[in-house]
XYZ file of C-alpha atoms in Angstrom:
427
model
C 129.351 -39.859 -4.722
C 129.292 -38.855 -8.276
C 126.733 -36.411 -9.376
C 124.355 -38.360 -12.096
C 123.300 -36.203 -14.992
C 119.893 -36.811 -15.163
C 119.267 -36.438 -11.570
C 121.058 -33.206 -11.810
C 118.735 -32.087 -14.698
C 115.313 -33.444 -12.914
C 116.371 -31.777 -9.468
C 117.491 -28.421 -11.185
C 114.152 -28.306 -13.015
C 111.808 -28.992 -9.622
C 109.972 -25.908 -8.632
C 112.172 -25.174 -5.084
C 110.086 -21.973 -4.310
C 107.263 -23.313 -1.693
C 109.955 -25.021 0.041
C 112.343 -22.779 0.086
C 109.492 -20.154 1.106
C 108.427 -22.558 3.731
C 111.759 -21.589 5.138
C 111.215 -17.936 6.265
C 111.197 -16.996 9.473
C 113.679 -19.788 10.765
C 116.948 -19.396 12.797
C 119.546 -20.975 10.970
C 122.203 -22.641 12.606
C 121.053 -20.809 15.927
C 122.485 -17.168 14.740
C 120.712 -16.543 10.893
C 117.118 -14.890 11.014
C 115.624 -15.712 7.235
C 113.388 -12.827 6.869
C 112.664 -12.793 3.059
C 113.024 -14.919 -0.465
C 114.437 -13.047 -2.782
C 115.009 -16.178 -5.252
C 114.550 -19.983 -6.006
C 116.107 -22.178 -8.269
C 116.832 -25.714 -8.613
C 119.695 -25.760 -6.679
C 118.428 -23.758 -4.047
C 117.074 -20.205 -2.582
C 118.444 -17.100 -1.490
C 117.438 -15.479 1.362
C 117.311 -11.448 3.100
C 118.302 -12.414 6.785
C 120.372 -11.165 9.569
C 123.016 -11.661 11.979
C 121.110 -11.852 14.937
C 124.480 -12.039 17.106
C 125.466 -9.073 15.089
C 122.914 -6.856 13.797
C 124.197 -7.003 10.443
C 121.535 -7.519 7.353
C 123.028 -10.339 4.877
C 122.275 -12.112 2.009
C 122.081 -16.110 2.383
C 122.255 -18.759 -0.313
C 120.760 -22.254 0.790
C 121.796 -25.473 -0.976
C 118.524 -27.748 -2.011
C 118.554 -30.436 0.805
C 118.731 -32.952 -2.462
C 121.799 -31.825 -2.673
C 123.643 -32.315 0.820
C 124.716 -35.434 -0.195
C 125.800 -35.296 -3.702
C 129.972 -34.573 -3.845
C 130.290 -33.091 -7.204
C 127.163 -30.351 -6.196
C 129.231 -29.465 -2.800
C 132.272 -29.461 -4.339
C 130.968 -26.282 -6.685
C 128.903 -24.814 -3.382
C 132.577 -24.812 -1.143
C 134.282 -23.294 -4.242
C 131.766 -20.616 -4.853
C 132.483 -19.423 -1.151
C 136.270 -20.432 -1.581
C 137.101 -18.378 -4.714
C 135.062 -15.542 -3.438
C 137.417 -15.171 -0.233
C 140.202 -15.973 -2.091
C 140.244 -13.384 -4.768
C 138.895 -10.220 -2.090
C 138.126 -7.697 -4.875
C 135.496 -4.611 -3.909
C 133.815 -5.964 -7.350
C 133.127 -9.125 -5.954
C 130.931 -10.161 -3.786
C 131.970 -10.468 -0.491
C 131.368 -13.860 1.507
C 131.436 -13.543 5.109
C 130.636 -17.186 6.288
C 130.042 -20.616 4.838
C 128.257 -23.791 7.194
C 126.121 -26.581 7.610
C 122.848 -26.108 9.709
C 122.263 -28.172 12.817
C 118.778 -28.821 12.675
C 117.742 -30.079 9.523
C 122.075 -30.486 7.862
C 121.838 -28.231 4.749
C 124.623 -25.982 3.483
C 124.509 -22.110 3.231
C 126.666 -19.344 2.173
C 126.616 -15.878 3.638
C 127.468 -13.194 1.764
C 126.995 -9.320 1.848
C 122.976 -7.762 1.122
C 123.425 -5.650 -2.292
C 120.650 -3.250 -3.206
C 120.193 -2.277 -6.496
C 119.187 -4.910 -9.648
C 121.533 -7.270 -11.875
C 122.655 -6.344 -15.405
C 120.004 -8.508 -17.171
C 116.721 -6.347 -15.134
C 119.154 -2.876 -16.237
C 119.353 -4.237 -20.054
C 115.595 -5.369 -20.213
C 114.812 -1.679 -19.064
C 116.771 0.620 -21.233
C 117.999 -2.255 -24.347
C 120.834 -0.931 -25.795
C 123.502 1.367 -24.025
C 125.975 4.006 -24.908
C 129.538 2.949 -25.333
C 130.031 5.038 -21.491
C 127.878 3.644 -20.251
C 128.388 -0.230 -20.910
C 132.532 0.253 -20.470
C 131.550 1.771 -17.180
C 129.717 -0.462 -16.065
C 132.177 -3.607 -17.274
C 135.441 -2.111 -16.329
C 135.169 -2.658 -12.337
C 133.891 -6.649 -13.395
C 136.803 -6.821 -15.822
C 139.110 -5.453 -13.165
C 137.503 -8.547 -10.591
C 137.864 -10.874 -13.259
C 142.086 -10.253 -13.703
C 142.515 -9.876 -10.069
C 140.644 -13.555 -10.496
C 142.305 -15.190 -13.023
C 145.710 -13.925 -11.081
C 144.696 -16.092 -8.098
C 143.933 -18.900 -10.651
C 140.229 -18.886 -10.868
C 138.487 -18.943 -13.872
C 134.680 -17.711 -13.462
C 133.449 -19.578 -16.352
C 129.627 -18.296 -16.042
C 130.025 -14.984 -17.131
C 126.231 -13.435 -18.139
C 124.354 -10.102 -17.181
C 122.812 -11.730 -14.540
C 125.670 -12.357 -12.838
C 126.715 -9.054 -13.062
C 124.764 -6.841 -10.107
C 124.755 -3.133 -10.146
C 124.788 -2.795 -6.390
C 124.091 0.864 -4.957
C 125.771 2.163 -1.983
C 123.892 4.221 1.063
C 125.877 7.332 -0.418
C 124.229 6.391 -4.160
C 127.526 5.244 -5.658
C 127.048 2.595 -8.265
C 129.295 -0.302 -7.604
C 129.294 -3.343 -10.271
C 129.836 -6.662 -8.666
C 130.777 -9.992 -9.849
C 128.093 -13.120 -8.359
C 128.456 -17.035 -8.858
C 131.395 -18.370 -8.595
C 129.390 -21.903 -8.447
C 131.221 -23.100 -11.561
C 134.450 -21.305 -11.535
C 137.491 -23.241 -11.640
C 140.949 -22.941 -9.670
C 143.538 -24.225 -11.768
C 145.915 -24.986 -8.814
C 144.100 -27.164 -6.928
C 145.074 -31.265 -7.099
C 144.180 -33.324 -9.948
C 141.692 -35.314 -8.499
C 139.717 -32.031 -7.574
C 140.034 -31.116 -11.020
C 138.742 -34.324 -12.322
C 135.395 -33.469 -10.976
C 134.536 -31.769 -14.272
C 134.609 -33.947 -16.602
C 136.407 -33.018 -19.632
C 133.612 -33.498 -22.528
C 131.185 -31.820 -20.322
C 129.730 -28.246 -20.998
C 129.198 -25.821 -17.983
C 128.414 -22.563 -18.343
C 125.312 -20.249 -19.800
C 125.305 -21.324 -23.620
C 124.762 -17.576 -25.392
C 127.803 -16.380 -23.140
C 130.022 -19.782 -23.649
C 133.204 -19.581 -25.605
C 133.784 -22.055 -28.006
C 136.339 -24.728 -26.194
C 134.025 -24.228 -23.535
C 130.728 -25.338 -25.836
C 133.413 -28.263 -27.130
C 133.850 -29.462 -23.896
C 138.012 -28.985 -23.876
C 139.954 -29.463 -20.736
C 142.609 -26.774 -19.540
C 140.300 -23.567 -19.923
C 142.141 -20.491 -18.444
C 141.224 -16.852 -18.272
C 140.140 -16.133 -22.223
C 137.171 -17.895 -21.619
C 136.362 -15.301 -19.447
C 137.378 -12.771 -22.315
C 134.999 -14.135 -24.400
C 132.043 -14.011 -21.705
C 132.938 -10.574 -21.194
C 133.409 -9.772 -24.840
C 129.321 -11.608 -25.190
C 128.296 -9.133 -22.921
C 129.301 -6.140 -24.078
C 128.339 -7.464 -27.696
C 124.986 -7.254 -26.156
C 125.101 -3.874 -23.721
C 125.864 -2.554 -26.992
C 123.800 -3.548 -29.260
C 120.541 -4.759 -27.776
C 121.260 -8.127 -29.229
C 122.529 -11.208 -28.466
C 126.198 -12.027 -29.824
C 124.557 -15.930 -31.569
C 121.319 -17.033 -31.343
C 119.605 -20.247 -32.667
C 116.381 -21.999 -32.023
C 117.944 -24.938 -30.116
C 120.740 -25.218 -27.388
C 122.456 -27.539 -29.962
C 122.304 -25.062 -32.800
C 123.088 -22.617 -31.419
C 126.554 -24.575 -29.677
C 127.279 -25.634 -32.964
C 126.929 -21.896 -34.096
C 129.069 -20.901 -31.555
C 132.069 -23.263 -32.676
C 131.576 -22.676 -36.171
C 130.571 -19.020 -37.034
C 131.165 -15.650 -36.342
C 129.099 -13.444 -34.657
C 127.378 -10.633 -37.065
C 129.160 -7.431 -37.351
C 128.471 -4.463 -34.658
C 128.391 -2.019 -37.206
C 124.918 -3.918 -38.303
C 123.759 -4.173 -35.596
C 124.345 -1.038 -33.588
C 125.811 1.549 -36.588
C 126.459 4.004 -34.166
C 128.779 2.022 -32.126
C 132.721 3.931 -33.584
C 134.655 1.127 -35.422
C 137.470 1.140 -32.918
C 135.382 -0.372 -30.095
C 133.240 -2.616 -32.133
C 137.066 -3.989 -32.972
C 137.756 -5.018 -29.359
C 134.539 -6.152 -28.615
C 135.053 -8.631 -31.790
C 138.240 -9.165 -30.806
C 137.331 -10.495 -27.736
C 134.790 -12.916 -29.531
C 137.450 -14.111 -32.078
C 136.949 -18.302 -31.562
C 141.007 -19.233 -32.585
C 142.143 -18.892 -28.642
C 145.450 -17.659 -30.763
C 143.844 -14.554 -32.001
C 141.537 -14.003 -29.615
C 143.012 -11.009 -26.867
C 145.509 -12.564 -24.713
C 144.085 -12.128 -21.106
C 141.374 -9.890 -19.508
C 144.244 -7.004 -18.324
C 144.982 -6.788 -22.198
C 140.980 -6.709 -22.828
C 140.838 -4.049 -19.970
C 143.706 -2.018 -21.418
C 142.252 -1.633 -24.730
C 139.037 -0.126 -24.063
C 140.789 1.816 -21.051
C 142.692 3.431 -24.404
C 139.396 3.879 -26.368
C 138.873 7.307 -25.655
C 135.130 7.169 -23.945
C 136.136 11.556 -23.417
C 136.513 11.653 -27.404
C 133.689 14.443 -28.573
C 131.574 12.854 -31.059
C 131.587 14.976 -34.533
C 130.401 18.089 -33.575
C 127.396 20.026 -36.078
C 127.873 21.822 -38.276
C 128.249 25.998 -36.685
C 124.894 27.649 -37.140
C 125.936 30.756 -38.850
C 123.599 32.860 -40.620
C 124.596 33.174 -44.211
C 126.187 36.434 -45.053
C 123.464 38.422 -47.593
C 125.019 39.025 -50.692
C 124.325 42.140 -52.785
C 121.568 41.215 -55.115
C 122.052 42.755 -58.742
C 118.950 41.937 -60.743
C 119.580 40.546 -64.317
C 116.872 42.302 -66.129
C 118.426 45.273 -66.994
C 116.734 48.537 -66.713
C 115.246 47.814 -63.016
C 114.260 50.812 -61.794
C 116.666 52.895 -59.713
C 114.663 53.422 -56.334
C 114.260 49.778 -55.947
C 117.281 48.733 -57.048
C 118.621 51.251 -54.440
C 116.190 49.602 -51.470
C 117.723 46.663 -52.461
C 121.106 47.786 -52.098
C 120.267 49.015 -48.396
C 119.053 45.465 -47.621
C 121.511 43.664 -49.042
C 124.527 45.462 -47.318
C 123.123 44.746 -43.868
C 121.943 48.635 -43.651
C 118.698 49.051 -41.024
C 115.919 51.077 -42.675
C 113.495 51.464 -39.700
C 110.905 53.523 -41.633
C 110.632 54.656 -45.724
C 111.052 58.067 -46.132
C 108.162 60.326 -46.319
C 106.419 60.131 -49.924
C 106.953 63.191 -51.827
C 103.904 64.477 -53.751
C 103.794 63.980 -57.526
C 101.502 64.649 -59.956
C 99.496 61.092 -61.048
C 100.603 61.945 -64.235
C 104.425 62.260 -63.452
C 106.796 59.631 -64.595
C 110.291 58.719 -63.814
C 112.846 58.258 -66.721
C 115.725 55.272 -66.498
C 118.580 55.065 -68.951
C 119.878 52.057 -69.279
C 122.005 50.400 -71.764
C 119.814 48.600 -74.017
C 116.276 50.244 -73.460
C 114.408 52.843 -70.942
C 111.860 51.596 -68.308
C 109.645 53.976 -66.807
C 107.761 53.615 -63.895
C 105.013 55.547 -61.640
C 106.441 58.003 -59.258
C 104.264 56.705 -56.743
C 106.513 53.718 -56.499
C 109.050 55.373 -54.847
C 107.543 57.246 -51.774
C 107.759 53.395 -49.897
C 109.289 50.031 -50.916
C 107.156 47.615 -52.054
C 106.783 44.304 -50.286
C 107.320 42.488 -53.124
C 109.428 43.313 -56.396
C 107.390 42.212 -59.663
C 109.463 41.510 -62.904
C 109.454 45.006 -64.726
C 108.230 45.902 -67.841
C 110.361 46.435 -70.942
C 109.174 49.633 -73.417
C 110.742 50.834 -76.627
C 112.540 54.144 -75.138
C 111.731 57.293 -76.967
C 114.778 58.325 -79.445
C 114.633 61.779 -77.464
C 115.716 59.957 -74.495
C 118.477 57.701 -75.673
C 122.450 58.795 -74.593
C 125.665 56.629 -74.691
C 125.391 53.878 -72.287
C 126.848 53.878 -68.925
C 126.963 51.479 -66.015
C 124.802 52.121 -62.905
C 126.721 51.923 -59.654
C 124.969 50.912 -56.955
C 125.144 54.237 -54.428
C 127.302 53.095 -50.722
C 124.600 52.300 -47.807
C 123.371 55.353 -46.223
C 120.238 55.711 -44.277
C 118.170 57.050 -46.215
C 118.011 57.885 -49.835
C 118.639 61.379 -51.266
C 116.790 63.367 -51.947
C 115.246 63.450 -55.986
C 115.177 67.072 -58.142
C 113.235 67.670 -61.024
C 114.719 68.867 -64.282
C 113.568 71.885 -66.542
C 111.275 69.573 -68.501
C 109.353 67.893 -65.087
C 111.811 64.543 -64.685
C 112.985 63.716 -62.031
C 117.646 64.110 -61.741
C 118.744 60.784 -60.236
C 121.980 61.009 -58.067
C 125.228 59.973 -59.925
């Protein structure tokens, strides 16, 4: 019988979880102990159990009794199971039985337990993700997805949380691809085909390409591309690809518009992925890349090992031999200075020399004569004031001559005093 689509809407919406927790701790079918729920919906529940013939801990998904009857609902159960054990790819979740119940007739699938979380709980946690991380984590699903679409299934409900990280008992991280409730095998007989209804919309609406929000017949694997392109929109970027207040808004939003650009949303995403991820999302099927292996190429060529631009090298500046513009500065600090500058150590001033308080030293200098206390050169001073200019005694003027600054040495010669009580500076 066909499915009716308001039944299908009222049932889906009906709380399922206190009967399908009413359900733990049953046999099912004689051999499956149902130890835990780990989730309801409206089509059903999912149950921790166990082989009890076997041992083994498994993972069981229990069609809604509502259900057993209705064709178009079994018809997507079997195929879930079917396209599961036909495609046999480690990033896919492996099915190891599909029945009926004796007791009470209602259909289950059992499939291997996974520990770990689905993408959606990993994405809530951290919000966006580094380019490594989220091509990581997609490249195993992208790999399920072509060895999919090669067997001629098309997944159709691609969404984070249908993506589970599972972790192994050795702490390897192994994406796998859920749900294959709505997937579609291209090769099976028309009339199997003609269960969806062309005109019809399946799928989760912020993840559904555009001919699948228009309802077209004849979808193949780049609907798939563009779930997968949706996703990683998001890893990326913390957002989601459309948005719009309404389901209706935000199909027709889908159809008609593009999604914003990466580079506003996540800036630090490099231009060459944001370009296949928007590839991916390009709506003209034409455009759009060709198949997932060409999607899976092109970021296995983005080069996830490329260093980022590295900082700039932290190199102390080189000092630079400081010559003071005020001419005339006096010649023992200009000479401390020198030392400094030219990277020479000083570890302690030389010993002061006594001088009379009276005693001054004479500078020539081109355009006047500074003097200043002897007592400023027995230690350098912490902190070099702006000397003062005098009028130079006639006495005291010669032909000008430029001061070269003496080579570093470790400590400064020592000073003689003239005939008439000056003090000789070095040449």
């Amino acid at each position: 019988m066909a499915a009716d689509p308001h039944t299908l809407r009222s049932l889906s919406m009906e709380p399922q979880s206190t009967i399908a927790q009413d359900r733990v701790g049953a046999l099912l079918n004689g051999r499956y102990e149902l130890l835990r729920l780990v989730g309801a919906g409206g089509m059903g529940a999912v149950y921790e159990a166990r082989n009890t013939w076997t041992g083994r801990r498994v993972a069981i998904k229990v069609l809604h009794p509502a259900f057993a009857q209705n064709e178009e609902v079994l018809a997507r159960f079997f195929r879930e199971a079917q396209a599961a054990t036909r495609i046999a790819h480690p990033s896919i979740v492996e099915v190891l039985d599909l029945g009926q119940d004796g007791a009470d007739g209602v259909y289950y699938i059992v499939q291997e337990f996974l520990e770990g979380r689905d993408l959606r709980a990993e994405m809530d946690e951290v919000g966006a993700m580094s380019p490594r991380r989220a091509v990581e984590l997609m490249a195993p699903v992208m790999a399920a997805l072509a060895a999919a679409h090669a067997k001629g299934v098309v997944h159709r409900d691609i969404k984070p949380e249908n993506i589970f990280i599972a972790h192994g008992p050795d702490g390897a991280v192994t994406p796998k691809l859920i749900d294959f409730g709505i997937s579609k095998m291209v090769d099976l007989e028309p009339d199997l085909l003609r269960r969806t209804t062309p005109g019809t919309t399946l799928g989760t609406p912020y993840y559904m390409s555009p001919e699948q929000c228009r309802g077209d017949a004849g979808l193949d694997g780049r609907s798939d591309v563009w779930g997968v392109g949706a996703v990683l929109y998001e890893m990326l970027s913390g957002s989601l690809a459309f948005e719009a207040p309404n389901y209706n808004s935000l199909i027709v939003k889908i159809v008609t518009s593009a999604p914003a650009p990466l580079a506003e949303r996540a800036p630090e995403v490099p231009a060459e992925l944001a370009a296949i991820v928007h590839r991916a999302l390009t709506a003209s099927l034409d455009a759009r890349l060709p198949s997932m292996e060409a999607f899976l190429e092109a970021l296995r060529r983005y080069p996830l090992d490329r260093p980022s631009a590295p900082p700039m090298p932290c190199v102390p500046a080189r000092r630079r031999a400081v010559v003071p513009a005020v001419a005339g500065l006096g010649v023992a600090c200009a000479l401390l200075l020198a030392l400094a500058s030219r990277g020479s150590a000083v570890h302690s001033a030389p010993a002061p020399v006594a001088r009379p308080a009276a005693t001054r030293v004479e500078v020539i200098a081109p355009a006047a004569v500074e003097t200043v206390p002897a007592s400023a050169v027995a230690a350098p001073p912490r902190a070099i004031a702006r000397p003062r200019r005098v009028a130079a005694p006639r006495t005291a003027v010669r032909p000008a001559s430029r001061v070269e600054l003496a080579p570093p040495v470790v400590a400064p010669p020592p000073l003689e005093r003239s005939a008439n009580g000056a003090l000789i500076l070095p040449p």
